[in-house]
Coordinates of C-alpha atoms in Angstrom, one line a residue:
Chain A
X1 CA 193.5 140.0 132.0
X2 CA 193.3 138.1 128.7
X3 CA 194.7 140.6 126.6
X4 CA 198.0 141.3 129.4
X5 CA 200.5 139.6 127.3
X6 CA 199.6 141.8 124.1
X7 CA 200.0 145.0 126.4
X8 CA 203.4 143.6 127.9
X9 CA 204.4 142.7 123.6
X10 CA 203.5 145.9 123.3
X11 CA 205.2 148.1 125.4
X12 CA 208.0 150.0 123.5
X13 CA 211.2 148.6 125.5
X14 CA 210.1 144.9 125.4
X15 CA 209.2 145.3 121.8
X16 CA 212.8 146.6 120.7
X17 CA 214.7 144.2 122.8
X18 CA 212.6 141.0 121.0
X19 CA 212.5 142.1 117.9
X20 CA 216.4 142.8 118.1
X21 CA 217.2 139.4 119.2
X22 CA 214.4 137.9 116.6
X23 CA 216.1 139.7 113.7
X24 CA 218.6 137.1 113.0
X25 CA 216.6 134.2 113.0
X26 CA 214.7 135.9 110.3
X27 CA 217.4 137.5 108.0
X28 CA 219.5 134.0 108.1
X29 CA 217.2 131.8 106.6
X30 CA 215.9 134.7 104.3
X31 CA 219.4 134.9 102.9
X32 CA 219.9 131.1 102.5
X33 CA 216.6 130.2 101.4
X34 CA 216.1 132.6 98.5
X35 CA 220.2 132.2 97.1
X36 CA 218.9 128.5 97.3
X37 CA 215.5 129.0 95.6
X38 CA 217.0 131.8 93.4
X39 CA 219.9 129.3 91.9
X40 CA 217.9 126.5 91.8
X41 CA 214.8 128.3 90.1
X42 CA 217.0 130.0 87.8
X43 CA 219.5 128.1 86.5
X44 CA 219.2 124.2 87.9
X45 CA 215.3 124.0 87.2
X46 CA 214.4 122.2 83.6
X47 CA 213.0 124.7 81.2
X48 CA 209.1 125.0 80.1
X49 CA 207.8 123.1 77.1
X50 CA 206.0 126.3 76.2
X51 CA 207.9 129.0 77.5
X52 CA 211.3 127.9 77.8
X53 CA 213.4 130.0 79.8
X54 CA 211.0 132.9 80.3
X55 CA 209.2 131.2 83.1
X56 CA 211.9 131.4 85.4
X57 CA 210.2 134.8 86.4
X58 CA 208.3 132.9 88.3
X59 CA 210.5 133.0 91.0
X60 CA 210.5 136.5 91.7
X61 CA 207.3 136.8 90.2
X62 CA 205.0 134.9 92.6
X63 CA 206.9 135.2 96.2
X64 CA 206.4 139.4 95.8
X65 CA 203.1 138.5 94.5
X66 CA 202.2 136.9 97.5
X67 CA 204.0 138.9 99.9
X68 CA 202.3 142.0 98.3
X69 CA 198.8 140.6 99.7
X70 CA 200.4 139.0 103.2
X71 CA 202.1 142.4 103.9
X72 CA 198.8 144.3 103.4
X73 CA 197.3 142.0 105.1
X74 CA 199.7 142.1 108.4
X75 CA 199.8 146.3 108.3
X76 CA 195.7 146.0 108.5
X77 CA 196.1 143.6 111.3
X78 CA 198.7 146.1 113.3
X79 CA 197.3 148.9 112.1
X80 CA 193.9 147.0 113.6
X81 CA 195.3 146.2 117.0
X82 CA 197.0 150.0 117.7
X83 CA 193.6 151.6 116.4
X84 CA 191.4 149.2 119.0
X85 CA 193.9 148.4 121.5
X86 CA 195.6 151.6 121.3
X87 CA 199.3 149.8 121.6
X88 CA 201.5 152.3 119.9
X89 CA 203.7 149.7 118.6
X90 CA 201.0 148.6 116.1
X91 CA 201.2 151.5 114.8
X92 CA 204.9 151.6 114.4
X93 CA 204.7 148.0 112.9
X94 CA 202.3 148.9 110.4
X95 CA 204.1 152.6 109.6
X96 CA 207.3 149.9 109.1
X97 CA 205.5 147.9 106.2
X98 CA 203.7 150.3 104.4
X99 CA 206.9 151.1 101.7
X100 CA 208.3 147.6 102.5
X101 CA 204.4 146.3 101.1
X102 CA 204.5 148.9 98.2
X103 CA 207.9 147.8 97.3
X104 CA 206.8 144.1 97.4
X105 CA 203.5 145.1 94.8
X106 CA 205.9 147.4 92.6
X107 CA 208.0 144.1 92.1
X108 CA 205.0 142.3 91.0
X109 CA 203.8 144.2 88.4
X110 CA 206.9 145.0 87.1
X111 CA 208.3 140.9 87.3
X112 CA 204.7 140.4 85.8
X113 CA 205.1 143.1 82.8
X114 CA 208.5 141.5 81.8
X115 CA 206.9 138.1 82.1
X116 CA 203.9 138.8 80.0
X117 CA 205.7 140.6 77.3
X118 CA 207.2 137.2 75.6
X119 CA 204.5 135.4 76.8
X120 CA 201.5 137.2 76.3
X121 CA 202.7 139.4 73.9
X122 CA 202.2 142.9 75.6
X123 CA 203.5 144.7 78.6
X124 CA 200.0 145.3 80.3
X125 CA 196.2 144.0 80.2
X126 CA 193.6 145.5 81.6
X127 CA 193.0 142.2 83.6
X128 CA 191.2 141.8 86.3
X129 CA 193.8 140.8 88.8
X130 CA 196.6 143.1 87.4
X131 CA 194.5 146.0 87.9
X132 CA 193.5 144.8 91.8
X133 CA 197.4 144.5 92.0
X134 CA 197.8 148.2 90.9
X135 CA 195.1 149.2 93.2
X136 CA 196.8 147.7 95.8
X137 CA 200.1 150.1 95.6
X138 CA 197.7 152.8 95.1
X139 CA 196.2 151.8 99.0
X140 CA 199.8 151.6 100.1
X141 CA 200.3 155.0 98.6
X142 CA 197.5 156.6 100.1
X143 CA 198.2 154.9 103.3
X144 CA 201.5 156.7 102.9
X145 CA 200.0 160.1 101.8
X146 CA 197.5 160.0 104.3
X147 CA 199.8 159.9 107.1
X148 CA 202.1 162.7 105.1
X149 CA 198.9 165.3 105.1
X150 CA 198.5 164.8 109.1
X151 CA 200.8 167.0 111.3
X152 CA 199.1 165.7 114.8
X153 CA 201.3 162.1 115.0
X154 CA 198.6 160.5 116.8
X155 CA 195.7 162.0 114.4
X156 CA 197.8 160.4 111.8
X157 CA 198.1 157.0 112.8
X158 CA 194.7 156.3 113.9
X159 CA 193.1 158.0 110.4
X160 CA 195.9 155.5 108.7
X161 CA 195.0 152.7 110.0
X162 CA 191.3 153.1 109.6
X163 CA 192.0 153.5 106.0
X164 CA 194.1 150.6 106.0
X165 CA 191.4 148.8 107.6
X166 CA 188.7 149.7 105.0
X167 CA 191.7 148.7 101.9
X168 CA 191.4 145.4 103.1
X169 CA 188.3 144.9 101.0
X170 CA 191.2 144.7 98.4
X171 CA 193.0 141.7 99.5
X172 CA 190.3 139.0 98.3
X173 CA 189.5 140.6 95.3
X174 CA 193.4 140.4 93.7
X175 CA 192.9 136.7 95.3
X176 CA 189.7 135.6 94.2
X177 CA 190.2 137.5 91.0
X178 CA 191.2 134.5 88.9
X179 CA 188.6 132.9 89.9
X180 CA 185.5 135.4 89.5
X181 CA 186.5 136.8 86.2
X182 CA 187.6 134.7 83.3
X183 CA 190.8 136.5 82.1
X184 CA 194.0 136.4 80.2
X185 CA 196.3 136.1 84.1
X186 CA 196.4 132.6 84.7
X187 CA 194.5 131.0 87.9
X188 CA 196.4 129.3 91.0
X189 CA 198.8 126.6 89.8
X190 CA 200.4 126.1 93.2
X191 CA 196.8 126.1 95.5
X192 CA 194.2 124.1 93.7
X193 CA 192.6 121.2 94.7
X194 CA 194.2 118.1 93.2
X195 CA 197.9 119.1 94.0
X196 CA 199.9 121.7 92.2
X197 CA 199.8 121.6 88.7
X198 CA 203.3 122.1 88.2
X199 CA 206.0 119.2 88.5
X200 CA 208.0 119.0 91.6
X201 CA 211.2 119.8 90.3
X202 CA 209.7 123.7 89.1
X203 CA 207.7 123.9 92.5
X204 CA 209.9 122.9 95.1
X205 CA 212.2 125.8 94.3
X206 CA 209.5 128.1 94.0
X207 CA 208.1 127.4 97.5
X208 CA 211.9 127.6 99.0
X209 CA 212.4 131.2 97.1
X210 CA 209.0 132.1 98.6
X211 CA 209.5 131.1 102.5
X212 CA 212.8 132.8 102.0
X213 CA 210.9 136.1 101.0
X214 CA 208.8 135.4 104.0
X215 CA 211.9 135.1 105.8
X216 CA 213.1 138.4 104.5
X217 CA 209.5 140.3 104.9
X218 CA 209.8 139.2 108.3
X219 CA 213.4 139.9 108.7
X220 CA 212.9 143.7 107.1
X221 CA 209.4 144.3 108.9
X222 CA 211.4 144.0 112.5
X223 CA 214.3 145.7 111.5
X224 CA 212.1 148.6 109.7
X225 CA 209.6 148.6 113.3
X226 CA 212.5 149.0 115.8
X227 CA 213.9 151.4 113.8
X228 CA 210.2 153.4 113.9
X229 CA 210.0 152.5 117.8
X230 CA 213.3 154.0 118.2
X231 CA 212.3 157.3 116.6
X232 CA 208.9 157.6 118.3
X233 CA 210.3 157.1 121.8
X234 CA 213.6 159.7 121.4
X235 CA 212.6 161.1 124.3
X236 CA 211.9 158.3 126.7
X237 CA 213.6 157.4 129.8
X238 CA 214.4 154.0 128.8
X239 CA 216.1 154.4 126.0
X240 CA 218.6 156.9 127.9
X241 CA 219.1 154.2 130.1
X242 CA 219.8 151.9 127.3
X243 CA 222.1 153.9 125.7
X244 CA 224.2 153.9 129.6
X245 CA 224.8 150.0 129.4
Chain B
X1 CA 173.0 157.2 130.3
X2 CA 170.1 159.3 131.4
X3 CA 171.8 162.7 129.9
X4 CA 169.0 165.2 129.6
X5 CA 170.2 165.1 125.8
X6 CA 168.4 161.9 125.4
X7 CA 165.0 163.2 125.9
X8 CA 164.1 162.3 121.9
X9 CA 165.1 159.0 120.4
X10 CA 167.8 158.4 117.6
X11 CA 165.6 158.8 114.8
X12 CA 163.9 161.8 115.4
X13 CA 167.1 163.0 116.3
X14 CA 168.1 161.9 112.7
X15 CA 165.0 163.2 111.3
X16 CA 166.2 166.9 112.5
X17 CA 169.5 166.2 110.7
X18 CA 168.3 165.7 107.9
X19 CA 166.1 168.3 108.0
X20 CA 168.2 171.2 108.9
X21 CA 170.8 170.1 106.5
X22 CA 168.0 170.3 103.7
X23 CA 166.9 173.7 105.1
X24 CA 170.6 175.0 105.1
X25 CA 171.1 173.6 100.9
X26 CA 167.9 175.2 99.7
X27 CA 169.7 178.6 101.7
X28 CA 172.8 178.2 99.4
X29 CA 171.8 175.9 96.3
X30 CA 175.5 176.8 94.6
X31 CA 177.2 173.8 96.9
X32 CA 175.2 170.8 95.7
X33 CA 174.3 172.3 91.9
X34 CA 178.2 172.5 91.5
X35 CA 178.4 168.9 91.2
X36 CA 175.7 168.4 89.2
X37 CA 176.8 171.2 86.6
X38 CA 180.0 169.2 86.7
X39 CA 178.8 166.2 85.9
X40 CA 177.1 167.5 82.7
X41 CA 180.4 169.5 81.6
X42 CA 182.3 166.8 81.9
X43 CA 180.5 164.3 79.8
X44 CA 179.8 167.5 77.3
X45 CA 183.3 167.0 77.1
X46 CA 183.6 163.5 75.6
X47 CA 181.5 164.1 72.4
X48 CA 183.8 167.6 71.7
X49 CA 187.2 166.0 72.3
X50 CA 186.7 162.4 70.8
X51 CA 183.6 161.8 68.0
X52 CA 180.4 162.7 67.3
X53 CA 179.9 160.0 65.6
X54 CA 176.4 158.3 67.4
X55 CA 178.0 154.9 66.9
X56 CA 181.3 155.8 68.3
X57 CA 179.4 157.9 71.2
X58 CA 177.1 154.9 72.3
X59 CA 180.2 153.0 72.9
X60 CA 182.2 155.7 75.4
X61 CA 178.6 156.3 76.7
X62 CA 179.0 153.5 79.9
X63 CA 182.6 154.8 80.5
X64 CA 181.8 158.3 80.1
X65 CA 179.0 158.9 82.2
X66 CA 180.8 156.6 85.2
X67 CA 184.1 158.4 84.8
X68 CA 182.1 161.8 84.9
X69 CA 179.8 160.6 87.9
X70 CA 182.7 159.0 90.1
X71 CA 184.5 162.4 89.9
X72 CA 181.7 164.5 90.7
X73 CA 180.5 162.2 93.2
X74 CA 183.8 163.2 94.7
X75 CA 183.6 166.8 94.0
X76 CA 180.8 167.1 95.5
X77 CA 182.2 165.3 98.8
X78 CA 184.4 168.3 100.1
X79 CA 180.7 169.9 101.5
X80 CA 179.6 166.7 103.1
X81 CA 181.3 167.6 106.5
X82 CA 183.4 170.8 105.9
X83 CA 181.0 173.4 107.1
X84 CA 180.1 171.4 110.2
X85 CA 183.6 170.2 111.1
X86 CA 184.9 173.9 110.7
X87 CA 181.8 175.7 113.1
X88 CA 182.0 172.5 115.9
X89 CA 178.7 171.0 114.9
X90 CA 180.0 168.2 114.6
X91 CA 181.7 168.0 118.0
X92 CA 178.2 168.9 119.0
X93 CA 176.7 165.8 117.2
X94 CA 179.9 163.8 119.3
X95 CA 179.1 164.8 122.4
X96 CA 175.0 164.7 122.3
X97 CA 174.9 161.2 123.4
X98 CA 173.2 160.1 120.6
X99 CA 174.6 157.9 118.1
X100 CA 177.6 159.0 116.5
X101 CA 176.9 156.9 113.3
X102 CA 173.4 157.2 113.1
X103 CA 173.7 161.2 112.9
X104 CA 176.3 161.3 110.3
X105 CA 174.6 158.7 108.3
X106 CA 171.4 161.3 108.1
X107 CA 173.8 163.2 107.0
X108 CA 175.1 161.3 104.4
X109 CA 171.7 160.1 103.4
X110 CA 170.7 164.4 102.7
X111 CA 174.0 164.1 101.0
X112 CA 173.0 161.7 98.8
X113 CA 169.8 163.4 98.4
X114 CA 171.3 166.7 97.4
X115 CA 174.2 164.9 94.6
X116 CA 173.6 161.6 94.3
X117 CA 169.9 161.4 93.3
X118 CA 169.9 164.8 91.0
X119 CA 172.6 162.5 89.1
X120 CA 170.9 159.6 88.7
X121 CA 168.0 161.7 87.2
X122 CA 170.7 163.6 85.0
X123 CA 172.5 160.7 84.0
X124 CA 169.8 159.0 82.0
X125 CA 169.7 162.5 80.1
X126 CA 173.4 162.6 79.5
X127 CA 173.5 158.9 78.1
X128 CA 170.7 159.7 75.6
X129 CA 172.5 162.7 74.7
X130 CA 175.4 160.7 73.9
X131 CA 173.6 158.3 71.9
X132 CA 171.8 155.7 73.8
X133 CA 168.6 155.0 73.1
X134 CA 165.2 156.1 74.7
X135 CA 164.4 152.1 75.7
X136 CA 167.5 151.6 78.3
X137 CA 166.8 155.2 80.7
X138 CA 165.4 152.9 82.9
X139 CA 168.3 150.7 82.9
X140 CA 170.6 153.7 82.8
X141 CA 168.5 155.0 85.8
X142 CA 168.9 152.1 88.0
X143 CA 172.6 151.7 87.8
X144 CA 172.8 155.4 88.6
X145 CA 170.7 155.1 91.7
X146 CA 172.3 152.3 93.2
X147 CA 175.8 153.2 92.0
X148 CA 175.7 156.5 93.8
X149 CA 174.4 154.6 96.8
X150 CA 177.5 153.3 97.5
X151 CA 179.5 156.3 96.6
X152 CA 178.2 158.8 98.8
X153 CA 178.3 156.6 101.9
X154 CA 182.0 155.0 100.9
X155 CA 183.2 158.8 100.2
X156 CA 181.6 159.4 103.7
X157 CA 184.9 157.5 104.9
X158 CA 187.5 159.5 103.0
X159 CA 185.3 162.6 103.9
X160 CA 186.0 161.8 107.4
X161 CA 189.4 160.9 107.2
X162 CA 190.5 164.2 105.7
X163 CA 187.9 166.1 107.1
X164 CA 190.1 169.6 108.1
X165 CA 192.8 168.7 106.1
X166 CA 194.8 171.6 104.2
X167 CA 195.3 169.4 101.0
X168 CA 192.4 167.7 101.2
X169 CA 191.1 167.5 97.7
X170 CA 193.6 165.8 95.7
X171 CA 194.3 163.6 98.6
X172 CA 190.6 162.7 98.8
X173 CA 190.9 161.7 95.2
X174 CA 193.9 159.3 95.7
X175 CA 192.1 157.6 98.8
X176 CA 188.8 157.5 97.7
X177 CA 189.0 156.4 93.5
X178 CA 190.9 153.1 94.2
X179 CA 187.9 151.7 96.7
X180 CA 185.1 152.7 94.2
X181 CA 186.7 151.1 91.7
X182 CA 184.5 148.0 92.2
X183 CA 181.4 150.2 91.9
X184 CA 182.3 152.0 88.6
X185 CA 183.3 148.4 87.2
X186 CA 180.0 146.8 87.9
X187 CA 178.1 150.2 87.5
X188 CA 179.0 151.2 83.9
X189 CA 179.0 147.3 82.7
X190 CA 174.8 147.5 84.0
X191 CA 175.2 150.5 81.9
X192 CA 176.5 149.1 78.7
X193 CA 174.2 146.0 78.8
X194 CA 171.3 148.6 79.0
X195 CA 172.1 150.4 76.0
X196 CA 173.0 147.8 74.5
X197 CA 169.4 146.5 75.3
X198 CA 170.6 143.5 76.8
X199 CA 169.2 142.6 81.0
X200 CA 171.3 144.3 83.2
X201 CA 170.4 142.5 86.0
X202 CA 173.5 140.9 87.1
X203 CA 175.6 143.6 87.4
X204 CA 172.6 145.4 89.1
X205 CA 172.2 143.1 91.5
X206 CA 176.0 142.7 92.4
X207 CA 175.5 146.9 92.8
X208 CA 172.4 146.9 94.7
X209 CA 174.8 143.7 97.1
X210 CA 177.5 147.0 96.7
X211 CA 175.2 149.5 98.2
X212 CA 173.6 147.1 101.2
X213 CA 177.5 146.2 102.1
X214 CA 178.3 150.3 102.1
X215 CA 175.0 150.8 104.0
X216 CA 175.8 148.6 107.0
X217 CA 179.8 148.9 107.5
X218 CA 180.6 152.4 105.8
X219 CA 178.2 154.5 108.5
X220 CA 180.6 152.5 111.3
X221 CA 183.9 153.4 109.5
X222 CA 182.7 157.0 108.5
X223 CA 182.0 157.4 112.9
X224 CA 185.1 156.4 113.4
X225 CA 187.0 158.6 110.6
X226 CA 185.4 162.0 111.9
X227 CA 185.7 161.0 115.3
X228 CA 189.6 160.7 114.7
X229 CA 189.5 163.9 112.8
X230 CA 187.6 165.8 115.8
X231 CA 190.5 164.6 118.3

């Protein structure tokens, strides 16, 4: 009985009506909060003492950076709960990030190439966390290709999600990767103990451009899902009955 | 459960795993000295197309022989479960009521037997070949051992998930070479340190930390994958 309200979450028609009415209480702040982190990070923020304007990346750099890891993270979680649970709509959830995720890492390492040209001085290093961040699109890729190679629909999401399970072991090493190895990728500026070392008028923007990627993951994640749901259940009676009101 | 199945326990069951799939590779030797052959082409390979410089050698030694064993380790995955998943063994093994993982894990243990330890004997060979010196085969030969560890029983996943597959190969190869990245990392540095006579130990222990974290959670995952294939 514990586990009733992830069933009734779960079930196809209450899932599409929820995640329709949560959309816009995602994509609204999404929209405002990264115009509002974008302009002030961009243009408003003072420039580095060292890097001058090519920090600004940051911006775009860090939020994708971030949202790379939480959106591998939350397609292992659904992929998790429709592989144990067998709740269908996990799977569709997790089908719904998977380019959404590979998108988010793409961004990354391309933001962090055009950020470590002028700054480093090369395009690419073979360092440990950029190379964990490349491994990363290559689980989202084979999460992708996996599921291409499996004509049974069903076969196909359970073998996915077990290998997104296993790619987890990914997440903590792009993380903890500053940390383990010395390398040329700087550590955590914003998480560290003793505060941020960055002053507030270059963080506070950054943390509103990234909970207004949050925003957006979220916003794109239930959009993405319903859409999936909608094209898994064609045949079911409820949505005929939907379409009639 | 008192199926009449059950009448011998889990590891004599696993015993007679391991033992038929031994008795069926000495039958047909080509499927596990494939690999093996592989693995000494390829890092043939290396001396021809770069150097033969010794000096230049003994520094593409590590990478070599890791690059060479990681894809032969692979290679030599497509015969861990294909014969029994195409004849219903396997469904057999499912529905014996002993346990799933255990079985396939004997299985994957005579895997390892058949590729991964003839590879860890070959590999010293091949890094002396390519310049290493006589003093760090022992070094060579652990990193070998305990590297392969960990890639037969994480390929025994991606075996699983696209066991039956009509493309399984190359998609084997995408799945698969991203999670063993850690071990070929750790794996050839052990190397290196050896040849370069330096102690090896702390990349061999973080390997041997590798293969015990393989050994108790990749059996589990491996059930699971072939189970999902059998369906």
């Amino acid at each position: 009985m514990a586990w009733t309200w992830l069933h009734r979450f779960g079930s196809p028609p209450h899932f599409y009506r929820v995640a329709g009415k949560l959309i816009p209480w995602f994509a609204w702040p999404a929209a405002v909060l990264i115009a509002v982190g974008l302009v002030w990070g961009l243009v408003i923020a003072p420039p580095d003492a060292l890097q001058s304007d090519a920090y600004r990346v940051i911006y775009v750099h860090v939020p994708n950076a971030w949202l790379s890891l939480m959106a591998y993270t939350v397609m292992a979680v659904a992929a998790g709960v429709g592989l144990i649970w067998r709740i269908k709509v996990g799977h569709a959830v997790a089908v719904a990030i998977a380019p959404v995720g590979a998108m988010f890492t793409a961004v990354a390492l391309v933001t962090g190439m055009l950020w470590g040209e002028p700054t480093w001085g090369t395009w690419w290093v073979w360092d440990p966390r950029l190379v964990f961040e490349l491994v990363l699109l290559f689980f989202f890729m084979g999460y992708s290709a996996l599921r291409g190679a499996i004509e049974d629909p069903d076969r196909a999401d359970r073998a996915s999600a077990l290998l997104a399970i296993v790619g987890v072991v990914n997440v903590p090493l792009v993380h903890y990767s500053v940390v383990i190895w010395r390398s040329v990728h700087q550590g955590s500026t914003v998480f560290r103990s003793g505060g941020p070392a960055m002053p507030a008028s270059m963080l506070w923007p950054l943390l509103v451009a990234a909970l207004g990627y949050t925003f957006f993951f979220g916003a794109i994640l239930l959009l993405r899902a319903r859409a999936e749901v909608l094209n898994r259940e064609r045949s079911g009676s409820w949505l005929a009955q939907l379409a009639e009101d | 459960m008192s199926s009449p199945a059950l009448e011998i326990g889990a590891l004599a069951a696993a015993r007679n795993v391991v033992a038929r799939d031994l008795l069926l590779a000495f039958r047909r030797p080509g499927d596990w000295l494939q690999p093996l052959a592989f693995f000494v082409i390829v890092t043939m390979l290396f001396p021809l197309a770069l150097n033969s410089e010794p000096s230049v050698l003994r520094t593409i030694a590590p990478g070599a022989l890791w690059v060479a064993l990681l894809l032969a380790s692979v290679l030599a995955l497509d015969f861990l479960y294909r014969e029994d998943g195409h004849d219903g063994t396997l469904e057999q093994f499912a529905l014996s009521g002993q346990p799933f993982a255990v079985l396939l894990l004997a299985k994957t243990a005579t895997h390892w037997l058949l590729t991964g330890l003839p590879l860890a004997i070959v590999g010293p060979l091949a890094a002396v070949s390519l310049g290493a010196p006589g003093g760090s085969m022992p070094g060579v030969l652990g990193s070998v051992l305990l590297g392969s560890v960990s890639l037969s029983l994480l390929g025994s996943i991606g075996a699983g998930l696209t066991l039956g597959l009509r493309r399984g190969g190359a998609l084997l190869s995408l799945l698969l070479l991203p999670l063993l990245i850690p071990t070929l990392i750790f794996g050839a540095r052990a190397t290196q340190l050896a040849i370069l006579g330096d102690s090896a130990a702390q990349p061999l222990y973080l390997l041997g930390a590798l293969a015990i974290l393989s050994l108790t959670l990749a059996p589990l995952a491996a059930a699971t994958a072939v189970r999902i294939s059998l369906e």
